[in-house]
Coordinates of C-alpha atoms in Angstrom, one line a residue:
Chain A
M1 CA 13.2 11.0 -4.9
N2 CA 16.9 12.0 -4.7
K3 CA 17.9 8.7 -3.1
G4 CA 16.2 6.7 -5.8
T5 CA 13.4 4.3 -5.6
L6 CA 13.6 0.5 -5.5
K7 CA 11.0 -1.3 -7.5
Q8 CA 9.8 -4.8 -6.7
I9 CA 7.2 -7.2 -7.8
L10 CA 6.2 -9.8 -5.3
L11 CA 4.6 -12.8 -6.8
I12 CA 2.7 -15.1 -4.5
T13 CA 1.6 -18.4 -6.1
D14 CA 1.1 -22.1 -5.4
G15 CA 1.6 -23.7 -8.7
C16 CA 3.0 -23.5 -12.2
S17 CA 1.8 -21.2 -14.9
N18 CA -0.2 -22.9 -17.6
Q19 CA -1.2 -20.1 -20.0
G20 CA 0.7 -17.5 -22.0
E21 CA 4.3 -16.7 -22.3
D22 CA 7.1 -18.0 -20.1
P23 CA 7.1 -16.1 -16.8
A24 CA 10.9 -16.4 -16.5
A25 CA 11.3 -14.5 -19.8
V26 CA 9.0 -11.7 -18.6
A27 CA 10.9 -11.6 -15.3
T28 CA 14.2 -11.2 -17.2
L29 CA 12.7 -8.3 -19.1
A30 CA 11.4 -6.7 -15.9
Y31 CA 14.8 -6.9 -14.3
Q32 CA 16.3 -5.2 -17.3
Q33 CA 13.8 -2.4 -16.8
G34 CA 14.9 -2.0 -13.2
V35 CA 12.1 -4.0 -11.5
T36 CA 13.2 -6.9 -9.3
V37 CA 10.9 -9.9 -9.3
N38 CA 10.6 -11.9 -6.0
V39 CA 8.6 -15.1 -5.8
I40 CA 7.0 -17.0 -2.9
G41 CA 5.7 -20.4 -3.5
I42 CA 3.1 -21.7 -1.0
L43 CA 3.0 -25.4 -0.1
E44 CA 0.0 -27.3 1.0
D45 CA 0.1 -28.2 4.7
Q46 CA 0.3 -31.9 4.0
Q47 CA 3.0 -31.6 1.4
S48 CA 6.3 -32.8 2.6
E49 CA 8.2 -32.6 -0.6
Q50 CA 8.5 -29.9 -3.1
P51 CA 5.9 -30.5 -5.8
E52 CA 6.7 -30.2 -9.5
G53 CA 4.9 -27.0 -10.1
L54 CA 7.0 -25.0 -7.7
E55 CA 10.3 -25.5 -9.6
E56 CA 9.3 -22.5 -11.6
V57 CA 9.4 -20.3 -8.5
E58 CA 13.2 -20.3 -8.2
E59 CA 13.6 -19.9 -12.0
I60 CA 11.4 -16.8 -12.1
A61 CA 13.1 -15.1 -9.2
M62 CA 16.6 -15.8 -10.5
S63 CA 15.6 -14.4 -13.9
G64 CA 14.1 -11.4 -12.2
G65 CA 17.1 -10.7 -10.0
G66 CA 15.1 -11.3 -6.9
V67 CA 14.8 -13.8 -4.1
S68 CA 12.6 -16.9 -3.9
Q69 CA 11.3 -18.9 -1.1
I70 CA 9.0 -21.9 -0.8
V71 CA 7.0 -22.1 2.5
Y72 CA 4.0 -23.4 4.2
A73 CA 1.1 -20.9 4.5
K74 CA 1.7 -20.8 8.3
S75 CA 5.1 -19.1 8.1
L76 CA 4.1 -16.8 5.2
S77 CA 4.2 -13.5 7.2
Q78 CA 7.8 -13.7 8.2
T79 CA 8.8 -15.0 4.8
V80 CA 7.1 -12.1 2.9
Q81 CA 9.0 -9.5 4.8
M82 CA 12.2 -11.4 4.8
V83 CA 12.2 -11.9 1.1
T84 CA 11.4 -8.3 0.4
K85 CA 14.2 -7.1 2.7
Q86 CA 16.7 -9.5 1.3
A87 CA 15.9 -8.5 -2.2
M88 CA 16.4 -4.8 -1.2
T89 CA 19.8 -5.6 0.2
Q90 CA 20.7 -7.7 -2.8
T91 CA 19.7 -4.9 -5.2
L92 CA 21.6 -2.3 -3.2
Q93 CA 24.6 -4.5 -2.9
G94 CA 24.5 -4.9 -6.7
V95 CA 24.5 -1.1 -7.1
V96 CA 27.4 -0.7 -4.6
N97 CA 29.3 -3.5 -6.4
Q98 CA 29.0 -1.6 -9.6
E99 CA 30.3 1.5 -8.0
L100 CA 33.2 -0.5 -6.5
Q101 CA 34.1 -1.9 -9.9
Q102 CA 34.3 1.6 -11.3
I103 CA 36.6 2.6 -8.5
L104 CA 38.7 -0.5 -8.0
G105 CA 38.6 -1.9 -11.5
A106 CA 36.8 -4.8 -13.0
K107 CA 36.2 -8.1 -11.1
Q108 CA 36.2 -6.5 -7.7
E109 CA 33.2 -7.4 -5.6
I110 CA 32.3 -7.0 -2.0
E111 CA 33.3 -10.7 -1.3
D112 CA 36.8 -10.0 -2.7
L113 CA 37.5 -7.4 0.0
P114 CA 39.0 -8.4 3.4
P115 CA 36.3 -8.8 6.1
E116 CA 37.3 -5.5 7.8
K117 CA 36.5 -3.4 4.6
R118 CA 33.4 -5.4 4.0
G119 CA 31.9 -4.2 7.2
E120 CA 32.1 -0.5 6.2
I121 CA 30.5 -1.3 2.9
M122 CA 27.7 -3.2 4.5
E123 CA 27.0 -0.3 6.8
V124 CA 26.5 1.9 3.7
V125 CA 24.2 -0.8 2.1
E126 CA 22.2 -0.9 5.4
D127 CA 21.9 2.8 5.5
L128 CA 20.6 2.9 2.0
G129 CA 18.1 0.0 2.8
E130 CA 16.8 2.0 5.7
T131 CA 16.3 5.3 3.9
C132 CA 15.6 4.5 0.3
D133 CA 12.1 4.7 -1.1
L134 CA 10.4 1.4 -2.0
E135 CA 7.6 0.4 -4.4
V136 CA 6.2 -3.1 -4.1
L137 CA 3.6 -4.4 -6.5
V138 CA 2.1 -7.6 -5.0
L139 CA 0.7 -10.0 -7.5
V140 CA -1.4 -12.7 -5.9
D141 CA -2.4 -15.9 -7.6
T142 CA -6.1 -16.5 -7.0
S143 CA -6.6 -19.6 -9.0
A144 CA -8.9 -22.2 -7.3
S145 CA -6.2 -24.0 -5.3
M146 CA -5.3 -20.8 -3.5
H147 CA -8.8 -20.4 -2.0
N148 CA -8.0 -21.4 1.6
K149 CA -4.7 -19.6 1.7
L150 CA -6.0 -16.2 0.8
P151 CA -6.8 -15.1 4.4
T152 CA -3.2 -15.9 5.3
V153 CA -1.9 -14.0 2.3
R154 CA -4.0 -11.0 3.4
D155 CA -2.6 -11.1 6.9
S156 CA 1.0 -11.4 5.7
L157 CA 0.6 -8.4 3.4
F158 CA -0.6 -6.3 6.3
D159 CA 2.3 -7.6 8.2
L160 CA 4.6 -6.6 5.4
S161 CA 3.4 -3.0 5.5
L162 CA 4.0 -3.0 9.2
S163 CA 7.6 -4.1 8.8
L164 CA 8.4 -1.7 5.9
N165 CA 6.7 1.3 7.4
A166 CA 9.0 1.0 10.4
R167 CA 11.8 2.1 8.0
M168 CA 12.8 5.7 7.5
G169 CA 12.3 5.6 3.8
K170 CA 8.9 5.9 2.1
N171 CA 6.9 2.9 0.8
R172 CA 4.2 2.5 -1.7
F173 CA 2.3 -0.7 -2.2
S174 CA -0.2 -1.9 -4.7
I175 CA -2.0 -5.2 -5.0
Y176 CA -3.2 -7.1 -8.0
T177 CA -4.7 -10.6 -8.4
F178 CA -4.6 -12.9 -11.4
P179 CA -6.3 -14.3 -13.4
G180 CA -8.5 -11.3 -13.7
K181 CA -12.2 -11.4 -14.6
R182 CA -11.7 -10.0 -18.1
K183 CA -8.1 -9.0 -18.2
E184 CA -4.9 -10.7 -17.2
M185 CA -5.1 -9.3 -13.7
D186 CA -7.4 -7.3 -11.5
K187 CA -6.5 -4.3 -9.4
I188 CA -7.3 -4.7 -5.8
M189 CA -5.5 -1.7 -4.4
D190 CA -3.9 1.2 -6.1
W191 CA -0.5 2.7 -5.0
T192 CA -0.9 3.5 -1.3
P193 CA 1.6 3.9 1.5
K194 CA -0.3 1.8 4.0
L195 CA -2.2 -1.4 3.8
D196 CA -4.5 -0.8 6.7
S197 CA -7.7 -1.1 4.7
I198 CA -6.6 -4.4 3.1
S199 CA -9.1 -6.6 4.8
S200 CA -12.1 -4.8 3.3
V201 CA -10.8 -5.0 -0.3
F202 CA -9.2 -8.4 -0.3
P203 CA -11.1 -10.9 -2.5
K204 CA -13.0 -13.7 -0.9
L205 CA -13.7 -15.5 -4.2
T206 CA -11.3 -17.3 -6.3
S207 CA -11.3 -17.7 -10.0
G208 CA -11.0 -20.7 -12.3
G209 CA -8.2 -23.1 -12.9
I210 CA -6.0 -21.2 -15.3
T211 CA -2.8 -19.6 -14.1
P212 CA -1.4 -17.1 -16.7
T213 CA 1.6 -16.1 -14.6
G214 CA 3.6 -14.8 -17.6
P215 CA 1.0 -12.4 -19.0
A216 CA 0.1 -11.2 -15.5
L217 CA 3.8 -10.4 -14.8
R218 CA 4.0 -8.5 -18.0
E219 CA 1.0 -6.4 -17.0
A220 CA 2.5 -5.9 -13.5
M221 CA 5.7 -4.6 -15.0
Q222 CA 3.9 -2.1 -17.0
Q223 CA 2.3 -0.6 -13.9
F224 CA 5.6 0.9 -13.0
T225 CA 6.3 2.4 -16.4
K226 CA 2.7 3.6 -16.8
K227 CA 2.8 5.3 -13.4
R228 CA 6.0 7.1 -14.3
S229 CA 4.7 8.4 -17.7
L230 CA 1.5 9.5 -16.0
R231 CA 3.5 11.3 -13.5
N232 CA 5.6 13.0 -16.1
L233 CA 2.4 14.2 -17.8
I234 CA 0.4 15.6 -14.9
G235 CA 3.1 16.1 -12.3
R236 CA 3.6 14.2 -9.1
E237 CA 1.3 16.1 -6.7
D238 CA -1.8 15.6 -8.9
T239 CA -1.3 11.8 -9.1
D240 CA -0.8 11.7 -5.3
V241 CA -4.1 13.4 -4.7
E242 CA -5.8 11.1 -7.2
E243 CA -4.4 8.0 -5.5
S244 CA -5.2 9.0 -2.0
G245 CA -8.8 9.5 -3.1
Y246 CA -9.1 5.7 -3.5
Chain B
M1 CA 24.1 -24.9 -2.7
W2 CA 25.0 -23.7 0.8
K3 CA 22.2 -21.3 0.8
S4 CA 19.4 -23.8 0.4
Q5 CA 20.8 -26.7 2.3
G6 CA 22.5 -25.0 5.2
I7 CA 25.9 -26.0 6.4
N8 CA 26.6 -29.5 7.5
L9 CA 30.0 -30.2 8.9
S10 CA 31.2 -33.4 10.5
P11 CA 33.2 -33.4 13.7
G12 CA 37.0 -33.2 13.0
T13 CA 36.6 -30.9 10.0
V14 CA 39.4 -28.3 9.9
I15 CA 38.3 -24.8 9.0
K16 CA 41.1 -22.5 7.8
G17 CA 40.6 -18.8 7.2
K18 CA 41.4 -17.3 3.9
W19 CA 42.6 -13.9 5.3
H20 CA 43.9 -14.5 8.8
Y21 CA 45.0 -18.2 8.4
R22 CA 43.7 -19.2 11.8
S23 CA 42.4 -22.8 11.9
Y24 CA 39.6 -24.3 13.9
T25 CA 38.6 -28.0 14.4
I26 CA 34.8 -28.6 14.4
V27 CA 33.5 -30.4 17.5
K28 CA 29.7 -30.3 17.1
K29 CA 26.8 -28.4 15.9
L30 CA 25.2 -26.0 18.5
G31 CA 22.2 -24.8 16.5
S32 CA 21.0 -23.1 13.4
G33 CA 18.8 -20.2 12.6
A34 CA 17.5 -18.2 9.7
M35 CA 20.8 -16.4 9.2
G36 CA 23.3 -19.1 9.8
T37 CA 24.6 -22.2 11.7
V38 CA 26.6 -22.2 14.9
Y39 CA 29.3 -24.9 15.6
L40 CA 31.4 -25.6 18.6
A41 CA 35.0 -25.8 17.6
T42 CA 38.5 -25.7 19.1
E43 CA 41.5 -23.5 18.3
N44 CA 44.7 -24.6 20.0
G45 CA 42.6 -26.5 22.6
Q46 CA 40.4 -23.5 23.4
S47 CA 36.7 -23.8 22.8
V48 CA 35.2 -21.3 20.5
A49 CA 31.8 -20.9 18.8
I50 CA 31.8 -20.4 15.1
K51 CA 28.9 -19.0 13.1
F52 CA 28.7 -19.8 9.4
G53 CA 26.4 -17.5 7.5
H54 CA 23.9 -18.5 4.7
N55 CA 25.2 -15.4 3.0
S56 CA 28.2 -13.1 3.5
S57 CA 26.2 -10.0 4.0
S58 CA 24.4 -11.3 7.1
I59 CA 27.7 -12.3 8.7
T60 CA 29.2 -8.9 8.0
T61 CA 26.1 -7.2 9.5
E62 CA 26.4 -9.2 12.7
V63 CA 30.1 -8.6 13.0
N64 CA 29.4 -4.9 12.7
V65 CA 27.0 -5.2 15.6
L66 CA 29.4 -7.3 17.7
R67 CA 32.1 -4.7 17.1
T68 CA 29.7 -1.9 18.2
L69 CA 28.8 -3.8 21.3
Q70 CA 32.4 -4.2 22.2
K71 CA 32.7 -0.5 22.3
V72 CA 30.4 -0.5 25.3
Q73 CA 33.2 -0.8 27.8
D74 CA 33.2 -2.9 31.0
H75 CA 29.8 -4.2 30.2
K76 CA 29.8 -7.6 28.5
L77 CA 26.7 -7.4 26.4
G78 CA 27.2 -10.0 23.7
P79 CA 29.8 -12.7 23.4
S80 CA 33.3 -11.3 22.5
L81 CA 34.3 -11.5 18.9
L82 CA 37.5 -13.4 18.1
D83 CA 37.9 -13.6 14.4
V84 CA 36.1 -12.9 11.1
D85 CA 37.1 -14.7 7.9
D86 CA 36.1 -16.7 4.9
W87 CA 36.5 -20.4 4.4
V88 CA 37.2 -21.5 0.8
L89 CA 35.7 -24.9 -0.1
K90 CA 37.1 -27.4 -2.5
D91 CA 34.9 -26.3 -5.3
G92 CA 36.1 -22.7 -5.0
S93 CA 33.0 -21.2 -3.4
Q94 CA 33.4 -19.5 0.0
V95 CA 31.5 -19.3 3.2
S96 CA 31.8 -16.3 5.6
F97 CA 32.1 -17.0 9.3
Y98 CA 33.1 -15.4 12.5
A99 CA 34.5 -17.0 15.7
M100 CA 33.3 -15.8 19.1
E101 CA 33.6 -16.6 22.7
Y102 CA 31.9 -19.9 23.6
L103 CA 29.4 -19.2 26.4
K104 CA 28.5 -22.2 28.5
G105 CA 25.4 -22.0 30.6
K106 CA 21.8 -23.0 30.9
E107 CA 18.8 -21.9 29.0
L108 CA 16.7 -19.5 31.0
N109 CA 13.7 -21.9 31.3
R110 CA 15.8 -24.7 32.6
F111 CA 17.7 -22.5 35.0
V112 CA 14.4 -21.3 36.5
Q113 CA 13.0 -24.8 36.8
E114 CA 16.1 -26.1 38.5
H115 CA 16.9 -23.1 40.7
G116 CA 13.4 -21.8 41.5
F117 CA 11.1 -19.0 40.5
E118 CA 12.7 -16.5 42.9
W119 CA 15.5 -16.1 40.3
V120 CA 13.1 -14.7 37.7
G121 CA 13.0 -11.3 39.3
I122 CA 16.7 -11.2 39.9
L123 CA 17.7 -12.2 36.4
A124 CA 15.1 -9.8 35.0
V125 CA 16.7 -6.9 36.8
Q126 CA 20.1 -7.9 35.4
L127 CA 18.7 -8.1 31.9
L128 CA 17.0 -4.7 32.2
E129 CA 20.2 -3.2 33.4
D130 CA 22.0 -4.4 30.3
L131 CA 19.2 -3.2 28.1
E132 CA 19.3 0.2 29.7
H133 CA 23.0 0.3 28.9
L134 CA 22.4 -0.7 25.3
H135 CA 19.6 1.8 24.8
Q136 CA 21.6 4.7 26.2
F137 CA 24.2 3.8 23.6
G138 CA 21.5 4.3 20.9
W139 CA 20.8 0.7 20.1
V140 CA 17.9 -1.8 20.6
F141 CA 18.4 -5.5 21.0
G142 CA 15.5 -6.4 18.6
D143 CA 15.3 -10.2 18.5
L144 CA 15.1 -10.6 22.2
K145 CA 13.9 -14.2 23.0
T146 CA 14.6 -17.1 25.2
D147 CA 16.7 -18.9 22.6
N148 CA 19.0 -15.8 22.5
L149 CA 19.6 -15.8 26.2
L150 CA 21.8 -17.9 28.4
V151 CA 22.4 -18.0 32.2
T152 CA 25.9 -18.7 33.3
F153 CA 26.2 -19.9 36.9
P154 CA 27.7 -19.3 39.4
P155 CA 27.5 -16.4 39.8
A156 CA 24.2 -16.2 38.0
R157 CA 24.6 -13.9 35.0
M158 CA 22.3 -13.5 32.1
R159 CA 24.2 -13.4 28.8
W160 CA 23.1 -12.6 25.2
L161 CA 23.9 -15.2 22.7
D162 CA 22.8 -13.9 19.3
V163 CA 22.9 -10.2 18.6
G164 CA 21.9 -10.4 15.0
G165 CA 18.8 -8.4 15.5
T166 CA 20.4 -5.4 17.2
T167 CA 19.2 -2.3 15.5
Q168 CA 19.9 1.4 15.9
V169 CA 17.2 3.4 17.6
G170 CA 14.7 4.9 15.1
R171 CA 15.2 2.3 12.4
A172 CA 13.2 -0.8 11.4
I173 CA 13.9 -3.8 13.6
K174 CA 16.3 -6.0 11.7
E175 CA 15.3 -9.4 12.9
Y176 CA 12.4 -10.6 15.1
T177 CA 10.5 -13.7 16.2
E178 CA 6.8 -13.4 15.9
F179 CA 5.9 -14.5 19.4
Y180 CA 8.1 -11.8 20.9
D181 CA 7.2 -9.1 18.4
R182 CA 5.2 -6.1 19.3
G183 CA 3.8 -5.8 15.8
Y184 CA 2.7 -9.3 15.6
W185 CA 0.4 -8.8 18.7
G186 CA -0.9 -5.5 17.3
M187 CA 0.6 -3.6 20.3
G188 CA 2.7 -1.2 18.3
S189 CA 5.1 -0.7 15.4
R190 CA 8.3 -2.4 14.4
K191 CA 10.4 0.7 14.8
A192 CA 13.4 0.2 17.1
D193 CA 12.7 2.0 20.4
P194 CA 13.4 1.0 24.0
Q195 CA 9.7 0.0 24.4
Y196 CA 10.1 -2.6 21.7
D197 CA 12.7 -4.4 23.8
L198 CA 10.7 -4.1 26.9
F199 CA 7.7 -5.7 25.2
A200 CA 9.9 -8.6 24.0
F201 CA 11.4 -8.8 27.5
A202 CA 7.9 -9.2 29.0
M203 CA 7.2 -11.9 26.6
V204 CA 10.4 -13.7 27.6
I205 CA 9.2 -13.7 31.2
L206 CA 5.7 -14.7 30.1
Q207 CA 6.9 -17.7 28.2
I208 CA 8.5 -19.1 31.4
E209 CA 4.9 -19.8 32.3
Y210 CA 4.0 -21.0 28.8
P211 CA 7.1 -22.7 27.4
G212 CA 4.9 -24.0 24.5
R213 CA 4.0 -20.4 23.7
F214 CA 0.4 -19.6 22.7
E215 CA -1.6 -18.5 19.6
R216 CA -2.8 -14.9 19.1
G217 CA -6.2 -15.9 17.7
T218 CA -8.5 -13.3 16.2
H219 CA -8.2 -10.9 19.1
P220 CA -4.4 -10.8 19.8
E221 CA -4.5 -8.2 22.5
R222 CA -7.3 -9.9 24.5
A223 CA -5.5 -13.3 24.2
L224 CA -2.3 -11.8 25.4
F225 CA -3.7 -10.2 28.5
M226 CA -5.8 -13.2 29.3
K227 CA -2.7 -15.3 29.3
L228 CA -0.9 -12.8 31.5
K229 CA -3.8 -12.9 34.0
Q230 CA -3.7 -16.7 34.1
A231 CA 0.1 -16.8 34.7
N232 CA 0.4 -18.1 38.3
N233 CA 4.1 -18.6 38.7
I234 CA 4.9 -15.1 37.7
A235 CA 1.8 -13.5 39.4
P236 CA 3.8 -11.0 41.4
Y237 CA 5.1 -9.4 38.2
Q238 CA 1.8 -9.2 36.4
E239 CA 1.3 -5.5 36.8
I240 CA 4.8 -4.6 35.7
L241 CA 4.7 -7.0 32.7
G242 CA 1.3 -5.5 31.7
K243 CA 2.7 -2.0 31.7
A244 CA 5.7 -3.2 29.6
L245 CA 3.3 -4.9 27.1
R246 CA 1.4 -1.6 26.7
S247 CA 4.7 0.3 26.2
E248 CA 4.0 2.4 29.3
Y249 CA 7.5 2.5 30.6
N250 CA 9.7 5.3 29.3
S251 CA 12.9 3.4 29.7
A252 CA 14.4 0.1 30.8
A253 CA 15.6 1.9 34.0
E254 CA 12.1 2.9 34.9
M255 CA 10.9 -0.7 34.6
K256 CA 14.0 -1.9 36.5
D257 CA 13.2 0.4 39.4
A258 CA 9.6 -0.8 39.5
L259 CA 10.8 -4.4 39.6
T260 CA 13.5 -3.7 42.2
S261 CA 11.1 -2.0 44.6
L262 CA 8.7 -5.0 44.2
L263 CA 11.5 -7.4 44.9
L264 CA 12.6 -5.5 48.0
A265 CA 9.1 -4.7 49.3
S266 CA 7.5 -8.1 49.6
P267 CA 10.2 -10.8 49.9
T268 CA 8.0 -13.1 52.0
Q269 CA 5.1 -13.0 49.7
S270 CA 7.0 -13.7 46.5
K271 CA 9.2 -16.3 48.3
R272 CA 6.2 -18.3 49.5
N273 CA 4.9 -18.2 45.9
T274 CA 8.1 -19.4 44.4
R275 CA 8.8 -22.2 46.9
A276 CA 5.4 -23.6 46.4
G277 CA 6.0 -23.2 42.6
R278 CA 9.1 -25.4 42.8
K279 CA 7.6 -28.2 44.8
Q280 CA 4.3 -28.5 43.0
S281 CA 5.3 -27.1 39.7
H282 CA 2.0 -27.1 37.9
S283 CA -0.7 -27.3 40.6
V284 CA -2.9 -24.4 41.5
Q285 CA -1.3 -22.1 44.0
P286 CA -2.7 -19.5 46.4
S287 CA -2.6 -16.1 44.9
R288 CA -4.5 -13.0 45.9
K289 CA -5.2 -11.8 42.3
K290 CA -6.6 -15.0 40.7
P291 CA -10.2 -15.9 41.5
T292 CA -9.7 -19.6 40.6
A293 CA -6.6 -19.9 42.8
T294 CA -8.3 -18.4 45.8
V295 CA -11.2 -20.9 45.7
P296 CA -9.7 -23.5 48.0
Y297 CA -8.9 -21.1 50.9
S298 CA -11.8 -18.7 50.7
G299 CA -14.1 -21.7 50.0
A300 CA -13.1 -23.3 53.3
S301 CA -13.6 -20.2 55.3
T302 CA -17.0 -19.3 53.8
S303 CA -18.3 -22.8 54.6
A304 CA -17.3 -22.5 58.2
H305 CA -19.0 -19.1 58.2
K306 CA -22.1 -20.6 56.8
W307 CA -22.4 -23.2 59.6
E308 CA -22.0 -20.5 62.2
I309 CA -24.9 -18.5 60.7
V310 CA -27.1 -21.6 60.5
G311 CA -26.3 -22.3 64.2
I312 CA -27.3 -18.8 65.2
V313 CA -30.5 -18.9 63.2
M314 CA -31.4 -22.3 64.7
T315 CA -30.9 -21.0 68.2
V316 CA -33.0 -17.9 67.6
C317 CA -35.8 -20.1 66.1
L318 CA -35.7 -22.4 69.1
F319 CA -36.0 -19.5 71.5
Y320 CA -38.8 -18.0 69.5
M321 CA -40.7 -21.3 69.5
M322 CA -40.3 -21.7 73.2
Y323 CA -41.6 -18.1 73.6
V324 CA -44.6 -18.9 71.4
V325 CA -45.3 -22.2 73.3
M326 CA -45.1 -20.4 76.6
Q327 CA -47.4 -17.7 75.4
W328 CA -49.9 -20.3 74.4
I329 CA -49.8 -22.1 77.7

């Protein structure tokens, strides 16, 4: 843990939220807590233009300090890993920028340096991106319209773990779907380093028409803090054993 | 704004660098990818290629790679880097770019179509040699694909266009294209090792046969090897490509040696194949490995054989009947 852990929420959705608080507000809060929120909006295959509901996608990601992308289901795999990696670079660059400002004085950012110096800094950012630990909570919208896209989402998440596990740093993933049966969201997979078993646990059924993106995001954000406090209570090893039991 | 729309510059636009004050006149767009857009431009009458990045960090990363590659002396791996700078727009925002040597040549597929399939092996050996060099230096090409390769001619030389995916050995591959990616086909990880490049390389050769590429389906590995088996034009290389797809070569050099000895061992066989390939580009060709391809020849010989046997049997029957008749008399 000496290198620090990057925390990300990856929201995969195909439409606008219609219940509960404003997701952009929750994303802002999450960002303040050190959790980056990335959003991927999925288009229908026939859709040529960006539909209204997906405007929210960029808004949430911008509020959450993350990256957003709107794609067709077909190119989801590459997008998922690209968005995650871009967000990592962005966060790390932010950290490096802060350090720079402390050294060089206010208003100095990477872009203000001549290209030669920038290269050296990017090398540091890349090294960090390769070696840092990463926790990604994937939040999948399973409202009715997502039904035929879920197999693609499953494949792309497996692909994501393939990409990230090629890094030197450690990864932990967990997957939640919303709306949940009784709660805001349902746990599909607890924190795990690999997503090999994803096909057996991924839901085949979709739930109703409501999309409580805001409340689900809030709950997702709490998974990070909850885990941390639990760890503080019992100690890290114990929780690891418990998790690997799942 | 730039980020979502990409860069669109009209011919004649003058780009002036913020740091080094060199200016370039845009001629035309050459292409655009996930990380940026490349334009042909002139600087004092000299042609150069300029890549504008969607964000500054990707440009910086690529420049780092190009600089590293330049340290590999006397081996021109990528295009040479000429300038790195920022361009400040009217609204005050800035775009990072770098200028590099403009490589003029043909895309691999077109080159092979025009000059013949016998070039496949020769160019492949060249590419493997370059890869070996890069690997020894501790790097892996990563995003090896047809779009990133160019053949300059004459003399025929395979050059690398885009080195954005070049990754240090042992790290996660920086950039990849699904069709050429070992992970996508379920044939291994996305960790940068020499075998990752050899897999992508085999796919480059394979797509000469299937320029439209093909789907992985529900059984990626099976689909892949089925396509390899059905590839007629590159039939002589099937075994070598198969080993590369299974990550069975320890190094690019080992694969190169296998390929070289194949090229030297059976020049007539591969030549006949390739000549035929050029004349009747997509018709079925004779090949010893493919059952469907051997049908016309072996079919003809077996039918002749059949008539021979029928003749013998008829003669025997005739003699037997004469014997029976004579006995009866």
